[in-house]
Amino acid sequence: MTQTYEQINPTHITIGDNVRLDPRLDTDFVASIRERGVLEPVLLYRDGDGTLTVLVGQRRTLAARAAGRDTIPALVSDTPPADTDRLVDQYVENEHRAPLTNSERITAIEQMALAGLSDHQIAKRTATPKATVQAAKAAAQAPALREYADQLTLDQAAALTEFDDDPDAVEALLAAAATGRFDHLAQRLRDDRAESAHRAEFAAVLTDQSLTVIDDPGYGDTTPIRRLSRLTDDDGTDLTPDTHAQCPGHAAYITTAWRTPTTDDQEPADDVDDQDDNQDGDEDESWPQQVQVLVAGYVCTDFAAHGHHDRYASTNASPSGTKRVADMTDTEREAATAARRNVIESNKAWKAATQVRRTWITTFAQRKTAPTGAEAYLARVLIGGHGHETASHEALTLAGFPGRDDTTSWTAASEQRAAAADATGTASPKRALQIGLAVAVAMWEERTHPNTWRNPSSHDLDTLARLKDWGYPTSDLEDRMLTSPDEDPTD
């Protein structure tokens, strides 16, 4: 048997029988052939009448046809193989061809970037999505973590590098990847870091104002520390931050409160005894106009020694009318502490999940066809009255119809609604259904608020369950909402 190297027009090649029944010509593969051509010669044989038939390289040949290549390299044998040899060779060639691992992709893309290729050039020349190129380059920034890349997606490997200075976070993220909750934990870790940095900045603002900053004193009466909202002077006059400023025990702790945005959310606010991390934002339509900001809570570090009086010391109730911590049994105190901690943690978990969910919805909105159950869900939305509202600027943006930033949200929303309507008019029936579904889901998402996890409506639970069915990786908190919808998560 002799072989010759030739350049052959792929349309002149007969495919013949092949163990690969479906060539699976994905768009990235065809794009690669269009950009770079066939780099590895296909194996052909020429029979007595001159017909060229593929032995090895069916996908490359078909992709070259689809890409419009004029010629491809080929090694041409003058002797047809035995059927057994052909089948064995095709099986081995397909079965044992291994794709690049993520660590290999990261290394290769890093080397291409170091050689001077831009993200766009790498993406075009390798037929790789630009987002994948960028994720690989980001993952390359932490060589010590590259060993974990093959356990993760490239996006996850890139996210892991954000925490390369925190071994505990890396370990937790690797474990979360195995359970499908990597994105939720990564977002929570980002939120915690941002909050820690924000609190440090705010503490510096308070310190610059000559305030002593202490840890949150909690709600117990077992220490000499008291919030100013509980204290009076000898005449029974309430103490305020201004009237208490000269007391040696004057101090502040950092907490949060819901506020309508102002020009400077870093300014210390009035005493906020009852507004802390375990408090909720408003549930009504006005909530989107409020944000959670850092504020100062004022205390006296030794109220009795400085001549102040606790107005609630002689009662069995706290300012909110509940039983004082000092009057609780150990069991009650532990339960109250656990409940408060659960609320704080759940608030943070819901905040992180909201970001992950909205990112997922943005991608979900681009699907070409609606998932199973879309029609029934939309019917329930309409029957329940949830689809009678006009879609907002924020919801339409989330659904894939971004509006102009140089106009009012009302004008932008009007233009976005027109764009969405036009899209349904030109789309296939399946895509039109998906557009309607995406807008309905985005409208629900835009109306969620910090208290949704605590008091979910039937529509909240229905939508969350459908998102899970359609591929959204729910967080632990969201799963608890779905599995115990009739229980108060704070209990």
GROMACS .gro file of C-alpha atoms in nm, residues 270-443:
model
  174
  270ASP     CA    1  -2.949   5.931   6.418
  271ASP     CA    2  -2.959   5.654   6.675
  272VAL     CA    3  -3.110   5.345   6.509
  273ASP     CA    4  -3.180   5.119   6.803
  274ASP     CA    5  -3.443   4.911   6.624
  275GLN     CA    6  -3.295   4.903   6.272
  276ASP     CA    7  -3.030   4.640   6.230
  277ASP     CA    8  -2.924   4.360   5.998
  278ASN     CA    9  -3.223   4.152   6.105
  279GLN     CA   10  -3.471   4.415   5.991
  280ASP     CA   11  -3.647   4.400   5.657
  281GLY     CA   12  -3.693   4.646   5.375
  282ASP     CA   13  -4.041   4.762   5.286
  283GLU     CA   14  -4.251   4.509   5.102
  284ASP     CA   15  -4.465   4.756   4.910
  285GLU     CA   16  -4.417   4.921   4.574
  286SER     CA   17  -4.189   5.186   4.727
  287TRP     CA   18  -3.912   4.941   4.818
  288PRO     CA   19  -3.702   4.989   4.502
  289GLN     CA   20  -3.656   5.353   4.606
  290GLN     CA   21  -3.484   5.245   4.928
  291VAL     CA   22  -3.136   5.108   4.982
  292GLN     CA   23  -2.963   4.948   5.276
  293VAL     CA   24  -2.694   5.179   5.413
  294LEU     CA   25  -2.448   5.179   5.699
  295VAL     CA   26  -2.544   5.396   5.994
  296ALA     CA   27  -2.413   5.464   6.341
  297GLY     CA   28  -2.591   5.335   6.648
  298TYR     CA   29  -2.499   5.533   6.961
  299VAL     CA   30  -2.439   5.392   7.308
  300CYS     CA   31  -2.303   5.471   7.650
  301THR     CA   32  -2.039   5.216   7.743
  302ASP     CA   33  -2.118   5.238   8.120
  303PHE     CA   34  -2.452   5.408   8.164
  304ALA     CA   35  -2.485   5.364   8.541
  305ALA     CA   36  -2.133   5.487   8.618
  306HIS     CA   37  -2.201   5.802   8.417
  307GLY     CA   38  -2.529   5.880   8.588
  308HIS     CA   39  -2.778   5.771   8.323
  309HIS     CA   40  -3.095   5.573   8.371
  310ASP     CA   41  -3.238   5.286   8.168
  311ARG     CA   42  -3.607   5.361   8.124
  312TYR     CA   43  -3.679   4.992   8.072
  313ALA     CA   44  -3.480   4.861   8.369
  314SER     CA   45  -3.789   4.826   8.589
  315THR     CA   46  -4.005   4.658   8.328
  316ASN     CA   47  -4.007   4.315   8.177
  317ALA     CA   48  -4.021   4.445   7.822
  318SER     CA   49  -3.770   4.578   7.570
  319PRO     CA   50  -3.845   4.892   7.362
  320SER     CA   51  -4.016   4.673   7.104
  321GLY     CA   52  -4.250   4.530   7.368
  322THR     CA   53  -4.089   4.186   7.374
  323LYS     CA   54  -3.940   4.013   7.674
  324ARG     CA   55  -3.606   4.158   7.782
  325VAL     CA   56  -3.301   3.940   7.724
  326ALA     CA   57  -3.205   3.985   8.089
  327ASP     CA   58  -3.536   3.829   8.191
  328MET     CA   59  -3.511   3.532   7.956
  329THR     CA   60  -3.408   3.184   8.060
  330ASP     CA   61  -3.086   3.046   7.913
  331THR     CA   62  -3.288   2.839   7.668
  332GLU     CA   63  -3.495   3.139   7.559
  333ARG     CA   64  -3.185   3.353   7.523
  334GLU     CA   65  -3.013   3.091   7.307
  335ALA     CA   66  -3.324   3.055   7.092
  336ALA     CA   67  -3.353   3.432   7.046
  337THR     CA   68  -2.987   3.460   6.953
  338ALA     CA   69  -3.014   3.173   6.705
  339ALA     CA   70  -3.326   3.324   6.547
  340ARG     CA   71  -3.159   3.661   6.507
  341ARG     CA   72  -2.848   3.501   6.358
  342ASN     CA   73  -3.063   3.301   6.116
  343VAL     CA   74  -3.239   3.615   5.997
  344ILE     CA   75  -2.910   3.797   5.942
  345GLU     CA   76  -2.759   3.502   5.755
  346SER     CA   77  -3.075   3.448   5.549
  347ASN     CA   78  -3.086   3.815   5.452
  348LYS     CA   79  -2.729   3.786   5.324
  349ALA     CA   80  -2.803   3.457   5.148
  350TRP     CA   81  -3.106   3.608   4.972
  351LYS     CA   82  -2.901   3.910   4.861
  352ALA     CA   83  -2.637   3.683   4.707
  353ALA     CA   84  -2.899   3.456   4.548
  354THR     CA   85  -3.072   3.756   4.392
  355GLN     CA   86  -2.755   3.852   4.206
  356VAL     CA   87  -2.696   3.494   4.087
  357ARG     CA   88  -3.060   3.453   3.986
  358ARG     CA   89  -3.067   3.775   3.786
  359THR     CA   90  -2.750   3.679   3.601
  360TRP     CA   91  -2.908   3.341   3.520
  361ILE     CA   92  -3.233   3.503   3.400
  362THR     CA   93  -3.036   3.728   3.164
  363THR     CA   94  -2.889   3.419   2.997
  364PHE     CA   95  -3.219   3.228   3.014
  365ALA     CA   96  -3.393   3.510   2.828
  366GLN     CA   97  -3.174   3.448   2.521
  367ARG     CA   98  -3.294   3.091   2.468
  368LYS     CA   99  -3.447   3.030   2.128
  369THR     CA  100  -3.731   2.815   2.255
  370ALA     CA  101  -3.935   2.814   2.574
  371PRO     CA  102  -3.895   2.524   2.816
  372THR     CA  103  -4.160   2.269   2.903
  373GLY     CA  104  -4.427   2.422   3.123
  374ALA     CA  105  -4.395   2.776   2.985
  375GLU     CA  106  -4.752   2.791   2.857
  376ALA     CA  107  -4.901   2.672   3.186
  377TYR     CA  108  -4.688   2.915   3.386
  378LEU     CA  109  -4.791   3.211   3.170
  379ALA     CA  110  -5.154   3.108   3.204
  380ARG     CA  111  -5.122   3.111   3.584
  381VAL     CA  112  -4.953   3.452   3.567
  382LEU     CA  113  -5.247   3.595   3.374
  383ILE     CA  114  -5.516   3.422   3.581
  384GLY     CA  115  -5.352   3.541   3.904
  385GLY     CA  116  -5.336   3.899   3.780
  386HIS     CA  117  -4.956   3.906   3.784
  387GLY     CA  118  -4.932   3.981   3.413
  388HIS     CA  119  -5.153   4.287   3.404
  389GLU     CA  120  -4.884   4.530   3.515
  390THR     CA  121  -4.678   4.719   3.262
  391ALA     CA  122  -4.323   4.588   3.236
  392SER     CA  123  -4.073   4.830   3.385
  393HIS     CA  124  -3.744   4.952   3.243
  394GLU     CA  125  -3.552   4.726   3.483
  395ALA     CA  126  -3.758   4.415   3.401
  396LEU     CA  127  -3.730   4.463   3.026
  397THR     CA  128  -3.354   4.513   3.054
  398LEU     CA  129  -3.330   4.188   3.250
  399ALA     CA  130  -3.536   4.017   2.980
  400GLY     CA  131  -3.285   4.113   2.712
  401PHE     CA  132  -3.420   4.445   2.584
  402PRO     CA  133  -3.179   4.711   2.719
  403GLY     CA  134  -3.294   5.069   2.710
  404ARG     CA  135  -3.117   5.399   2.664
  405ASP     CA  136  -2.931   5.542   2.962
  406ASP     CA  137  -2.963   5.900   2.840
  407THR     CA  138  -3.337   5.928   2.900
  408THR     CA  139  -3.593   5.876   3.175
  409SER     CA  140  -3.678   5.524   3.285
  410TRP     CA  141  -4.038   5.581   3.169
  411THR     CA  142  -3.929   5.678   2.817
  412ALA     CA  143  -3.674   5.396   2.806
  413ALA     CA  144  -3.939   5.144   2.914
  414SER     CA  145  -4.177   5.266   2.643
  415GLU     CA  146  -3.910   5.214   2.379
  416GLN     CA  147  -3.816   4.877   2.526
  417ARG     CA  148  -4.177   4.757   2.519
  418ALA     CA  149  -4.197   4.853   2.152
  419ALA     CA  150  -3.875   4.663   2.081
  420ALA     CA  151  -4.004   4.355   2.262
  421ALA     CA  152  -4.333   4.371   2.072
  422ASP     CA  153  -4.149   4.402   1.740
  423ALA     CA  154  -3.930   4.104   1.835
  424THR     CA  155  -4.234   3.884   1.896
  425GLY     CA  156  -4.375   3.990   1.559
  426THR     CA  157  -4.075   3.864   1.365
  427ALA     CA  158  -3.982   3.567   1.583
  428SER     CA  159  -4.082   3.206   1.537
  429PRO     CA  160  -4.374   3.093   1.755
  430LYS     CA  161  -4.136   2.914   1.994
  431ARG     CA  162  -3.908   3.216   2.027
  432ALA     CA  163  -4.206   3.450   2.071
  433LEU     CA  164  -4.327   3.232   2.358
  434GLN     CA  165  -3.981   3.248   2.515
  435ILE     CA  166  -3.978   3.629   2.489
  436GLY     CA  167  -4.310   3.648   2.671
  437LEU     CA  168  -4.190   3.402   2.933
  438ALA     CA  169  -3.864   3.593   2.988
  439VAL     CA  170  -4.050   3.921   3.038
  440ALA     CA  171  -4.295   3.759   3.283
  441VAL     CA  172  -4.010   3.607   3.486
  442ALA     CA  173  -3.815   3.934   3.478
  443MET     CA  174  -4.122   4.124   3.601
   0.00000   0.00000   0.00000
